[in-house]
């Protein structure tokens, strides 16, 4: 191929791209033969669904770590049974009519302390959805974690797939996740 033809190819590609950007279906130029993406339909209303925003997920200050102590050993490092930490979080939202259902996931680690031993431990994880000061959802769950023999540390993945709140709050609400040693029957 001659040099003049090689110089012509980028100009031709650029022209096609500009033409695609000004057409009714810009993807048609680069994806000839591909069908346009179909819009989701709500099965209840049979109307087109416009997906809302999925709120951000945050760790509330002081809730990324959790320690348990032997009875009467609160605050004594030699009496720590185990310590847990949350390393990463994510969420995914689906609009169902006028509600959003979010799947909230956190990954973390549990480390046995000086007073710890192998076996199952439970760490308390709370997921809450706040819109300003209004609590739209709150649930505290016990996450079981198994510490294997001869391994003082293990990882865990917490999942709550039933976090539901009004879709109207999707752009102003935030999802909070973290350890909460409080009672399980309070919001």
PDB file of N, CA and C in Angstrom, residues 37-143:
ATOM      1  N   UNK A  37     -30.133  -1.260  21.164  1.00  0.00           N
ATOM      2  CA  UNK A  37     -30.399  -1.800  22.495  1.00  0.00           C
ATOM      3  C   UNK A  37     -31.857  -1.576  22.863  1.00  0.00           C
ATOM      4  N   UNK A  38     -32.488  -2.605  23.404  1.00  0.00           N
ATOM      5  CA  UNK A  38     -33.889  -2.478  23.782  1.00  0.00           C
ATOM      6  C   UNK A  38     -33.999  -1.916  25.188  1.00  0.00           C
ATOM      7  N   UNK A  39     -35.038  -1.146  25.405  1.00  0.00           N
ATOM      8  CA  UNK A  39     -35.279  -0.535  26.695  1.00  0.00           C
ATOM      9  C   UNK A  39     -35.996  -1.522  27.602  1.00  0.00           C
ATOM     10  N   UNK A  40     -35.657  -1.503  28.896  1.00  0.00           N
ATOM     11  CA  UNK A  40     -36.297  -2.398  29.857  1.00  0.00           C
ATOM     12  C   UNK A  40     -37.760  -2.012  30.040  1.00  0.00           C
ATOM     13  N   UNK A  41     -38.611  -3.023  30.251  1.00  0.00           N
ATOM     14  CA  UNK A  41     -40.043  -2.811  30.457  1.00  0.00           C
ATOM     15  C   UNK A  41     -40.406  -3.306  31.857  1.00  0.00           C
ATOM     16  N   UNK A  42     -41.101  -2.467  32.623  1.00  0.00           N
ATOM     17  CA  UNK A  42     -41.563  -2.846  33.957  1.00  0.00           C
ATOM     18  C   UNK A  42     -42.706  -3.840  33.800  1.00  0.00           C
ATOM     19  N   UNK A  43     -42.590  -5.056  34.407  1.00  0.00           N
ATOM     20  CA  UNK A  43     -43.634  -6.063  34.226  1.00  0.00           C
ATOM     21  C   UNK A  43     -44.966  -5.694  34.884  1.00  0.00           C
ATOM     22  N   UNK A  44     -44.945  -4.835  35.882  1.00  0.00           N
ATOM     23  CA  UNK A  44     -46.179  -4.448  36.571  1.00  0.00           C
ATOM     24  C   UNK A  44     -46.962  -3.425  35.761  1.00  0.00           C
ATOM     25  N   UNK A  45     -46.274  -2.382  35.306  1.00  0.00           N
ATOM     26  CA  UNK A  45     -46.956  -1.295  34.596  1.00  0.00           C
ATOM     27  C   UNK A  45     -46.895  -1.441  33.084  1.00  0.00           C
ATOM     28  N   UNK A  46     -46.046  -2.328  32.576  1.00  0.00           N
ATOM     29  CA  UNK A  46     -45.834  -2.537  31.157  1.00  0.00           C
ATOM     30  C   UNK A  46     -45.350  -1.262  30.474  1.00  0.00           C
ATOM     31  N   UNK A  47     -44.660  -0.409  31.221  1.00  0.00           N
ATOM     32  CA  UNK A  47     -44.131   0.841  30.696  1.00  0.00           C
ATOM     33  C   UNK A  47     -42.608   0.759  30.649  1.00  0.00           C
ATOM     34  N   UNK A  48     -42.019   1.595  29.804  1.00  0.00           N
ATOM     35  CA  UNK A  48     -40.561   1.644  29.710  1.00  0.00           C
ATOM     36  C   UNK A  48     -39.982   2.094  31.044  1.00  0.00           C
ATOM     37  N   UNK A  49     -38.876   1.482  31.436  1.00  0.00           N
ATOM     38  CA  UNK A  49     -38.221   1.795  32.707  1.00  0.00           C
ATOM     39  C   UNK A  49     -37.019   2.673  32.437  1.00  0.00           C
ATOM     40  N   UNK A  50     -36.956   3.775  33.150  1.00  0.00           N
ATOM     41  CA  UNK A  50     -35.774   4.616  33.130  1.00  0.00           C
ATOM     42  C   UNK A  50     -35.062   4.335  34.443  1.00  0.00           C
ATOM     43  N   UNK A  51     -33.898   3.696  34.360  1.00  0.00           N
ATOM     44  CA  UNK A  51     -33.195   3.315  35.583  1.00  0.00           C
ATOM     45  C   UNK A  51     -32.770   4.568  36.338  1.00  0.00           C
ATOM     46  N   UNK A  52     -32.983   4.557  37.654  1.00  0.00           N
ATOM     47  CA  UNK A  52     -32.597   5.666  38.509  1.00  0.00           C
ATOM     48  C   UNK A  52     -31.158   5.543  38.941  1.00  0.00           C
ATOM     49  N   UNK A  53     -30.720   6.487  39.711  1.00  0.00           N
ATOM     50  CA  UNK A  53     -29.356   6.476  40.222  1.00  0.00           C
ATOM     51  C   UNK A  53     -29.252   5.503  41.384  1.00  0.00           C
ATOM     52  N   UNK A  54     -28.131   4.840  41.495  1.00  0.00           N
ATOM     53  CA  UNK A  54     -27.865   3.957  42.632  1.00  0.00           C
ATOM     54  C   UNK A  54     -27.080   4.789  43.643  1.00  0.00           C
ATOM     55  N   UNK A  55     -27.605   4.951  44.858  1.00  0.00           N
ATOM     56  CA  UNK A  55     -26.912   5.795  45.839  1.00  0.00           C
ATOM     57  C   UNK A  55     -25.488   5.320  46.111  1.00  0.00           C
ATOM     58  N   UNK A  56     -24.669   6.248  46.539  1.00  0.00           N
ATOM     59  CA  UNK A  56     -23.303   5.892  46.905  1.00  0.00           C
ATOM     60  C   UNK A  56     -23.319   5.025  48.158  1.00  0.00           C
ATOM     61  N   UNK A  57     -22.260   4.258  48.348  1.00  0.00           N
ATOM     62  CA  UNK A  57     -22.130   3.432  49.545  1.00  0.00           C
ATOM     63  C   UNK A  57     -20.932   3.947  50.330  1.00  0.00           C
ATOM     64  N   UNK A  58     -21.118   4.059  51.646  1.00  0.00           N
ATOM     65  CA  UNK A  58     -20.070   4.620  52.500  1.00  0.00           C
ATOM     66  C   UNK A  58     -19.937   3.798  53.769  1.00  0.00           C
ATOM     67  N   UNK A  59     -18.753   3.860  54.341  1.00  0.00           N
ATOM     68  CA  UNK A  59     -18.517   3.328  55.687  1.00  0.00           C
ATOM     69  C   UNK A  59     -18.632   4.501  56.640  1.00  0.00           C
ATOM     70  N   UNK A  60     -19.516   4.393  57.613  1.00  0.00           N
ATOM     71  CA  UNK A  60     -19.630   5.459  58.607  1.00  0.00           C
ATOM     72  C   UNK A  60     -18.376   5.437  59.479  1.00  0.00           C
ATOM     73  N   UNK A  61     -17.893   6.605  59.855  1.00  0.00           N
ATOM     74  CA  UNK A  61     -16.673   6.693  60.655  1.00  0.00           C
ATOM     75  C   UNK A  61     -16.786   5.830  61.913  1.00  0.00           C
ATOM     76  N   UNK A  62     -15.762   5.045  62.162  1.00  0.00           N
ATOM     77  CA  UNK A  62     -15.710   4.194  63.347  1.00  0.00           C
ATOM     78  C   UNK A  62     -16.365   2.836  63.182  1.00  0.00           C
ATOM     79  N   UNK A  63     -16.882   2.519  61.972  1.00  0.00           N
ATOM     80  CA  UNK A  63     -17.570   1.242  61.793  1.00  0.00           C
ATOM     81  C   UNK A  63     -16.817   0.259  60.897  1.00  0.00           C
ATOM     82  N   UNK A  64     -15.607   0.585  60.488  1.00  0.00           N
ATOM     83  CA  UNK A  64     -14.837  -0.290  59.606  1.00  0.00           C
ATOM     84  C   UNK A  64     -14.099  -1.384  60.378  1.00  0.00           C
ATOM     85  N   UNK A  65     -13.986  -1.232  61.702  1.00  0.00           N
ATOM     86  CA  UNK A  65     -13.287  -2.214  62.536  1.00  0.00           C
ATOM     87  C   UNK A  65     -14.183  -2.658  63.678  1.00  0.00           C
ATOM     88  N   UNK A  66     -13.971  -3.890  64.120  1.00  0.00           N
ATOM     89  CA  UNK A  66     -14.770  -4.438  65.211  1.00  0.00           C
ATOM     90  C   UNK A  66     -13.903  -5.422  65.993  1.00  0.00           C
ATOM     91  N   UNK A  67     -13.889  -5.287  67.321  1.00  0.00           N
ATOM     92  CA  UNK A  67     -13.128  -6.192  68.192  1.00  0.00           C
ATOM     93  C   UNK A  67     -14.048  -6.813  69.234  1.00  0.00           C
ATOM     94  N   UNK A  68     -13.754  -8.065  69.535  1.00  0.00           N
ATOM     95  CA  UNK A  68     -14.421  -8.697  70.673  1.00  0.00           C
ATOM     96  C   UNK A  68     -13.356  -9.074  71.690  1.00  0.00           C
ATOM     97  N   UNK A  69     -13.734  -8.980  72.980  1.00  0.00           N
ATOM     98  CA  UNK A  69     -12.813  -9.241  74.076  1.00  0.00           C
ATOM     99  C   UNK A  69     -13.358 -10.352  74.961  1.00  0.00           C
ATOM    100  N   UNK A  70     -12.451 -10.962  75.720  1.00  0.00           N
ATOM    101  CA  UNK A  70     -12.881 -11.885  76.765  1.00  0.00           C
ATOM    102  C   UNK A  70     -13.698 -11.091  77.778  1.00  0.00           C
ATOM    103  N   UNK A  71     -14.588 -11.758  78.460  1.00  0.00           N
ATOM    104  CA  UNK A  71     -15.419 -11.092  79.464  1.00  0.00           C
ATOM    105  C   UNK A  71     -14.536 -10.388  80.489  1.00  0.00           C
ATOM    106  N   UNK A  72     -14.815  -9.112  80.676  1.00  0.00           N
ATOM    107  CA  UNK A  72     -14.059  -8.300  81.628  1.00  0.00           C
ATOM    108  C   UNK A  72     -12.750  -7.766  81.074  1.00  0.00           C
ATOM    109  N   UNK A  73     -12.425  -8.035  79.829  1.00  0.00           N
ATOM    110  CA  UNK A  73     -11.147  -7.604  79.266  1.00  0.00           C
ATOM    111  C   UNK A  73     -11.254  -6.459  78.285  1.00  0.00           C
ATOM    112  N   UNK A  74     -12.369  -5.749  78.272  1.00  0.00           N
ATOM    113  CA  UNK A  74     -12.605  -4.644  77.334  1.00  0.00           C
ATOM    114  C   UNK A  74     -11.421  -3.664  77.346  1.00  0.00           C
ATOM    115  N   UNK A  75     -10.838  -3.428  76.181  1.00  0.00           N
ATOM    116  CA  UNK A  75      -9.739  -2.479  76.048  1.00  0.00           C
ATOM    117  C   UNK A  75      -8.359  -3.069  76.286  1.00  0.00           C
ATOM    118  N   UNK A  76      -8.267  -4.300  76.783  1.00  0.00           N
ATOM    119  CA  UNK A  76      -6.979  -4.945  77.053  1.00  0.00           C
ATOM    120  C   UNK A  76      -6.542  -5.723  75.810  1.00  0.00           C
ATOM    121  N   UNK A  77      -5.448  -5.305  75.144  1.00  0.00           N
ATOM    122  CA  UNK A  77      -5.015  -5.977  73.910  1.00  0.00           C
ATOM    123  C   UNK A  77      -4.738  -7.474  74.081  1.00  0.00           C
ATOM    124  N   UNK A  78      -4.361  -7.911  75.249  1.00  0.00           N
ATOM    125  CA  UNK A  78      -4.079  -9.336  75.462  1.00  0.00           C
ATOM    126  C   UNK A  78      -5.359 -10.163  75.586  1.00  0.00           C
ATOM    127  N   UNK A  79      -6.501  -9.504  75.710  1.00  0.00           N
ATOM    128  CA  UNK A  79      -7.787 -10.200  75.863  1.00  0.00           C
ATOM    129  C   UNK A  79      -8.650 -10.157  74.590  1.00  0.00           C
ATOM    130  N   UNK A  80      -8.056  -9.719  73.471  1.00  0.00           N
ATOM    131  CA  UNK A  80      -8.792  -9.658  72.205  1.00  0.00           C
ATOM    132  C   UNK A  80      -9.038 -11.084  71.703  1.00  0.00           C
ATOM    133  N   UNK A  81     -10.312 -11.404  71.448  1.00  0.00           N
ATOM    134  CA  UNK A  81     -10.667 -12.711  70.888  1.00  0.00           C
ATOM    135  C   UNK A  81     -10.475 -12.680  69.373  1.00  0.00           C
ATOM    136  N   UNK A  82     -11.052 -11.690  68.740  1.00  0.00           N
ATOM    137  CA  UNK A  82     -10.833 -11.496  67.307  1.00  0.00           C
ATOM    138  C   UNK A  82     -11.089 -10.042  66.934  1.00  0.00           C
ATOM    139  N   UNK A  83     -10.531  -9.671  65.791  1.00  0.00           N
ATOM    140  CA  UNK A  83     -10.741  -8.339  65.243  1.00  0.00           C
ATOM    141  C   UNK A  83     -11.162  -8.496  63.796  1.00  0.00           C
ATOM    142  N   UNK A  84     -12.174  -7.750  63.387  1.00  0.00           N
ATOM    143  CA  UNK A  84     -12.663  -7.796  62.010  1.00  0.00           C
ATOM    144  C   UNK A  84     -12.513  -6.421  61.376  1.00  0.00           C
ATOM    145  N   UNK A  85     -12.333  -6.420  60.061  1.00  0.00           N
ATOM    146  CA  UNK A  85     -12.264  -5.156  59.331  1.00  0.00           C
ATOM    147  C   UNK A  85     -12.942  -5.317  57.976  1.00  0.00           C
ATOM    148  N   UNK A  86     -13.513  -4.222  57.500  1.00  0.00           N
ATOM    149  CA  UNK A  86     -14.116  -4.180  56.168  1.00  0.00           C
ATOM    150  C   UNK A  86     -13.108  -3.513  55.245  1.00  0.00           C
ATOM    151  N   UNK A  87     -12.805  -4.185  54.132  1.00  0.00           N
ATOM    152  CA  UNK A  87     -11.799  -3.679  53.211  1.00  0.00           C
ATOM    153  C   UNK A  87     -12.404  -2.998  51.992  1.00  0.00           C
ATOM    154  N   UNK A  88     -13.541  -3.523  51.503  1.00  0.00           N
ATOM    155  CA  UNK A  88     -14.100  -2.991  50.260  1.00  0.00           C
ATOM    156  C   UNK A  88     -15.612  -3.154  50.267  1.00  0.00           C
ATOM    157  N   UNK A  89     -16.297  -2.272  49.557  1.00  0.00           N
ATOM    158  CA  UNK A  89     -17.758  -2.329  49.469  1.00  0.00           C
ATOM    159  C   UNK A  89     -18.194  -2.052  48.039  1.00  0.00           C
ATOM    160  N   UNK A  90     -19.385  -2.535  47.711  1.00  0.00           N
ATOM    161  CA  UNK A  90     -19.992  -2.218  46.423  1.00  0.00           C
ATOM    162  C   UNK A  90     -21.491  -2.399  46.540  1.00  0.00           C
ATOM    163  N   UNK A  91     -22.223  -1.954  45.533  1.00  0.00           N
ATOM    164  CA  UNK A  91     -23.676  -2.107  45.511  1.00  0.00           C
ATOM    165  C   UNK A  91     -24.152  -2.134  44.075  1.00  0.00           C
ATOM    166  N   UNK A  92     -25.341  -2.693  43.904  1.00  0.00           N
ATOM    167  CA  UNK A  92     -26.000  -2.739  42.597  1.00  0.00           C
ATOM    168  C   UNK A  92     -27.475  -2.501  42.842  1.00  0.00           C
ATOM    169  N   UNK A  93     -28.107  -1.676  42.041  1.00  0.00           N
ATOM    170  CA  UNK A  93     -29.507  -1.327  42.241  1.00  0.00           C
ATOM    171  C   UNK A  93     -30.370  -1.738  41.054  1.00  0.00           C
ATOM    172  N   UNK A  94     -31.602  -2.112  41.365  1.00  0.00           N
ATOM    173  CA  UNK A  94     -32.600  -2.433  40.361  1.00  0.00           C
ATOM    174  C   UNK A  94     -33.878  -1.696  40.737  1.00  0.00           C
ATOM    175  N   UNK A  95     -34.492  -1.027  39.754  1.00  0.00           N
ATOM    176  CA  UNK A  95     -35.742  -0.323  39.995  1.00  0.00           C
ATOM    177  C   UNK A  95     -36.891  -1.294  39.774  1.00  0.00           C
ATOM    178  N   UNK A  96     -37.779  -1.398  40.768  1.00  0.00           N
ATOM    179  CA  UNK A  96     -38.984  -2.227  40.684  1.00  0.00           C
ATOM    180  C   UNK A  96     -40.182  -1.332  40.983  1.00  0.00           C
ATOM    181  N   UNK A  97     -40.806  -0.812  39.955  1.00  0.00           N
ATOM    182  CA  UNK A  97     -41.925   0.107  40.162  1.00  0.00           C
ATOM    183  C   UNK A  97     -41.444   1.376  40.839  1.00  0.00           C
ATOM    184  N   UNK A  98     -41.972   1.667  42.040  1.00  0.00           N
ATOM    185  CA  UNK A  98     -41.563   2.869  42.760  1.00  0.00           C
ATOM    186  C   UNK A  98     -40.541   2.572  43.857  1.00  0.00           C
ATOM    187  N   UNK A  99     -39.969   1.376  43.833  1.00  0.00           N
ATOM    188  CA  UNK A  99     -38.963   0.974  44.823  1.00  0.00           C
ATOM    189  C   UNK A  99     -37.634   0.648  44.140  1.00  0.00           C
ATOM    190  N   UNK A 100     -36.559   0.809  44.884  1.00  0.00           N
ATOM    191  CA  UNK A 100     -35.240   0.350  44.452  1.00  0.00           C
ATOM    192  C   UNK A 100     -34.846  -0.781  45.382  1.00  0.00           C
ATOM    193  N   UNK A 101     -34.362  -1.855  44.801  1.00  0.00           N
ATOM    194  CA  UNK A 101     -33.803  -2.939  45.588  1.00  0.00           C
ATOM    195  C   UNK A 101     -32.316  -2.970  45.289  1.00  0.00           C
ATOM    196  N   UNK A 102     -31.518  -2.798  46.341  1.00  0.00           N
ATOM    197  CA  UNK A 102     -30.063  -2.783  46.197  1.00  0.00           C
ATOM    198  C   UNK A 102     -29.476  -4.065  46.766  1.00  0.00           C
ATOM    199  N   UNK A 103     -28.471  -4.571  46.098  1.00  0.00           N
ATOM    200  CA  UNK A 103     -27.651  -5.652  46.627  1.00  0.00           C
ATOM    201  C   UNK A 103     -26.379  -4.994  47.130  1.00  0.00           C
ATOM    202  N   UNK A 104     -26.141  -5.109  48.428  1.00  0.00           N
ATOM    203  CA  UNK A 104     -24.994  -4.472  49.068  1.00  0.00           C
ATOM    204  C   UNK A 104     -24.003  -5.560  49.457  1.00  0.00           C
ATOM    205  N   UNK A 105     -22.739  -5.357  49.092  1.00  0.00           N
ATOM    206  CA  UNK A 105     -21.703  -6.358  49.344  1.00  0.00           C
ATOM    207  C   UNK A 105     -20.513  -5.677  50.014  1.00  0.00           C
ATOM    208  N   UNK A 106     -19.951  -6.354  51.020  1.00  0.00           N
ATOM    209  CA  UNK A 106     -18.730  -5.891  51.678  1.00  0.00           C
ATOM    210  C   UNK A 106     -17.792  -7.074  51.836  1.00  0.00           C
ATOM    211  N   UNK A 107     -16.529  -6.846  51.599  1.00  0.00           N
ATOM    212  CA  UNK A 107     -15.538  -7.883  51.845  1.00  0.00           C
ATOM    213  C   UNK A 107     -14.650  -7.422  52.982  1.00  0.00           C
ATOM    214  N   UNK A 108     -14.182  -8.394  53.752  1.00  0.00           N
ATOM    215  CA  UNK A 108     -13.366  -8.039  54.897  1.00  0.00           C
ATOM    216  C   UNK A 108     -12.525  -9.197  55.376  1.00  0.00           C
ATOM    217  N   UNK A 109     -11.966  -9.017  56.547  1.00  0.00           N
ATOM    218  CA  UNK A 109     -11.045  -9.979  57.115  1.00  0.00           C
ATOM    219  C   UNK A 109     -11.295 -10.086  58.618  1.00  0.00           C
ATOM    220  N   UNK A 110     -11.136 -11.291  59.121  1.00  0.00           N
ATOM    221  CA  UNK A 110     -11.206 -11.527  60.564  1.00  0.00           C
ATOM    222  C   UNK A 110      -9.867 -12.115  60.986  1.00  0.00           C
ATOM    223  N   UNK A 111      -9.304 -11.563  62.058  1.00  0.00           N
ATOM    224  CA  UNK A 111      -8.022 -12.007  62.587  1.00  0.00           C
ATOM    225  C   UNK A 111      -8.228 -12.422  64.037  1.00  0.00           C
ATOM    226  N   UNK A 112      -7.723 -13.606  64.388  1.00  0.00           N
ATOM    227  CA  UNK A 112      -7.800 -14.064  65.778  1.00  0.00           C
ATOM    228  C   UNK A 112      -6.832 -13.247  66.624  1.00  0.00           C
ATOM    229  N   UNK A 113      -7.283 -12.869  67.806  1.00  0.00           N
ATOM    230  CA  UNK A 113      -6.424 -12.150  68.735  1.00  0.00           C
ATOM    231  C   UNK A 113      -5.708 -13.120  69.669  1.00  0.00           C
ATOM    232  N   UNK A 114      -4.970 -12.588  70.652  1.00  0.00           N
ATOM    233  CA  UNK A 114      -4.252 -13.439  71.600  1.00  0.00           C
ATOM    234  C   UNK A 114      -5.168 -14.402  72.360  1.00  0.00           C
ATOM    235  N   UNK A 115      -6.420 -14.022  72.582  1.00  0.00           N
ATOM    236  CA  UNK A 115      -7.364 -14.879  73.302  1.00  0.00           C
ATOM    237  C   UNK A 115      -8.258 -15.668  72.339  1.00  0.00           C
ATOM    238  N   UNK A 116      -7.989 -15.575  71.038  1.00  0.00           N
ATOM    239  CA  UNK A 116      -8.829 -16.222  70.033  1.00  0.00           C
ATOM    240  C   UNK A 116      -8.421 -17.653  69.759  1.00  0.00           C
ATOM    241  N   UNK A 117      -9.314 -18.357  69.080  1.00  0.00           N
ATOM    242  CA  UNK A 117      -9.046 -19.735  68.677  1.00  0.00           C
ATOM    243  C   UNK A 117      -9.818 -20.028  67.397  1.00  0.00           C
ATOM    244  N   UNK A 118      -9.518 -21.164  66.796  1.00  0.00           N
ATOM    245  CA  UNK A 118     -10.198 -21.563  65.567  1.00  0.00           C
ATOM    246  C   UNK A 118     -11.667 -21.831  65.843  1.00  0.00           C
ATOM    247  N   UNK A 119     -12.480 -21.690  64.803  1.00  0.00           N
ATOM    248  CA  UNK A 119     -13.911 -21.950  64.921  1.00  0.00           C
ATOM    249  C   UNK A 119     -14.718 -20.820  64.327  1.00  0.00           C
ATOM    250  N   UNK A 120     -16.018 -20.921  64.487  1.00  0.00           N
ATOM    251  CA  UNK A 120     -16.912 -19.915  63.917  1.00  0.00           C
ATOM    252  C   UNK A 120     -17.081 -18.738  64.854  1.00  0.00           C
ATOM    253  N   UNK A 121     -16.995 -17.550  64.266  1.00  0.00           N
ATOM    254  CA  UNK A 121     -17.296 -16.313  64.984  1.00  0.00           C
ATOM    255  C   UNK A 121     -18.372 -15.599  64.183  1.00  0.00           C
ATOM    256  N   UNK A 122     -19.061 -14.680  64.819  1.00  0.00           N
ATOM    257  CA  UNK A 122     -20.069 -13.877  64.129  1.00  0.00           C
ATOM    258  C   UNK A 122     -19.731 -12.416  64.300  1.00  0.00           C
ATOM    259  N   UNK A 123     -19.794 -11.680  63.191  1.00  0.00           N
ATOM    260  CA  UNK A 123     -19.565 -10.243  63.251  1.00  0.00           C
ATOM    261  C   UNK A 123     -20.870  -9.536  62.873  1.00  0.00           C
ATOM    262  N   UNK A 124     -21.221  -8.479  63.614  1.00  0.00           N
ATOM    263  CA  UNK A 124     -22.481  -7.759  63.352  1.00  0.00           C
ATOM    264  C   UNK A 124     -22.310  -6.697  62.268  1.00  0.00           C
ATOM    265  N   UNK A 125     -23.023  -6.858  61.161  1.00  0.00           N
ATOM    266  CA  UNK A 125     -22.928  -5.911  60.044  1.00  0.00           C
ATOM    267  C   UNK A 125     -24.289  -5.249  59.852  1.00  0.00           C
ATOM    268  N   UNK A 126     -24.286  -3.924  59.864  1.00  0.00           N
ATOM    269  CA  UNK A 126     -25.519  -3.163  59.633  1.00  0.00           C
ATOM    270  C   UNK A 126     -25.455  -2.480  58.269  1.00  0.00           C
ATOM    271  N   UNK A 127     -26.578  -2.557  57.537  1.00  0.00           N
ATOM    272  CA  UNK A 127     -26.769  -1.799  56.302  1.00  0.00           C
ATOM    273  C   UNK A 127     -27.917  -0.837  56.571  1.00  0.00           C
ATOM    274  N   UNK A 128     -27.699   0.421  56.254  1.00  0.00           N
ATOM    275  CA  UNK A 128     -28.747   1.434  56.426  1.00  0.00           C
ATOM    276  C   UNK A 128     -28.772   2.327  55.199  1.00  0.00           C
ATOM    277  N   UNK A 129     -29.965   2.824  54.882  1.00  0.00           N
ATOM    278  CA  UNK A 129     -30.121   3.805  53.800  1.00  0.00           C
ATOM    279  C   UNK A 129     -30.688   5.059  54.448  1.00  0.00           C
ATOM    280  N   UNK A 130     -29.962   6.158  54.280  1.00  0.00           N
ATOM    281  CA  UNK A 130     -30.387   7.436  54.859  1.00  0.00           C
ATOM    282  C   UNK A 130     -30.641   8.437  53.745  1.00  0.00           C
ATOM    283  N   UNK A 131     -31.708   9.199  53.913  1.00  0.00           N
ATOM    284  CA  UNK A 131     -31.998  10.337  53.045  1.00  0.00           C
ATOM    285  C   UNK A 131     -32.009  11.541  53.967  1.00  0.00           C
ATOM    286  N   UNK A 132     -30.879  12.218  54.056  1.00  0.00           N
ATOM    287  CA  UNK A 132     -30.719  13.269  55.053  1.00  0.00           C
ATOM    288  C   UNK A 132     -30.698  12.618  56.424  1.00  0.00           C
ATOM    289  N   UNK A 133     -31.626  12.996  57.286  1.00  0.00           N
ATOM    290  CA  UNK A 133     -31.745  12.399  58.620  1.00  0.00           C
ATOM    291  C   UNK A 133     -32.775  11.262  58.657  1.00  0.00           C
ATOM    292  N   UNK A 134     -33.490  11.064  57.560  1.00  0.00           N
ATOM    293  CA  UNK A 134     -34.528  10.026  57.512  1.00  0.00           C
ATOM    294  C   UNK A 134     -33.928   8.661  57.215  1.00  0.00           C
ATOM    295  N   UNK A 135     -34.249   7.689  58.065  1.00  0.00           N
ATOM    296  CA  UNK A 135     -33.803   6.317  57.862  1.00  0.00           C
ATOM    297  C   UNK A 135     -34.835   5.623  56.974  1.00  0.00           C
ATOM    298  N   UNK A 136     -34.406   5.244  55.768  1.00  0.00           N
ATOM    299  CA  UNK A 136     -35.302   4.577  54.827  1.00  0.00           C
ATOM    300  C   UNK A 136     -35.226   3.064  54.954  1.00  0.00           C
ATOM    301  N   UNK A 137     -34.105   2.566  55.447  1.00  0.00           N
ATOM    302  CA  UNK A 137     -33.897   1.124  55.602  1.00  0.00           C
ATOM    303  C   UNK A 137     -32.784   0.935  56.618  1.00  0.00           C
ATOM    304  N   UNK A 138     -32.919  -0.074  57.469  1.00  0.00           N
ATOM    305  CA  UNK A 138     -31.859  -0.417  58.407  1.00  0.00           C
ATOM    306  C   UNK A 138     -32.035  -1.867  58.827  1.00  0.00           C
ATOM    307  N   UNK A 139     -30.968  -2.627  58.709  1.00  0.00           N
ATOM    308  CA  UNK A 139     -31.004  -4.015  59.154  1.00  0.00           C
ATOM    309  C   UNK A 139     -29.627  -4.415  59.666  1.00  0.00           C
ATOM    310  N   UNK A 140     -29.621  -5.073  60.818  1.00  0.00           N
ATOM    311  CA  UNK A 140     -28.402  -5.576  61.432  1.00  0.00           C
ATOM    312  C   UNK A 140     -28.415  -7.085  61.319  1.00  0.00           C
ATOM    313  N   UNK A 141     -27.357  -7.643  60.735  1.00  0.00           N
ATOM    314  CA  UNK A 141     -27.276  -9.086  60.537  1.00  0.00           C
ATOM    315  C   UNK A 141     -25.986  -9.631  61.145  1.00  0.00           C
ATOM    316  N   UNK A 142     -26.049 -10.889  61.560  1.00  0.00           N
ATOM    317  CA  UNK A 142     -24.852 -11.578  62.050  1.00  0.00           C
ATOM    318  C   UNK A 142     -24.207 -12.283  60.867  1.00  0.00           C
ATOM    319  N   UNK A 143     -22.960 -11.934  60.581  1.00  0.00           N
ATOM    320  CA  UNK A 143     -22.209 -12.569  59.494  1.00  0.00           C
ATOM    321  C   UNK A 143     -21.322 -13.659  60.077  1.00  0.00           C
TER     322      UNK A 143
END
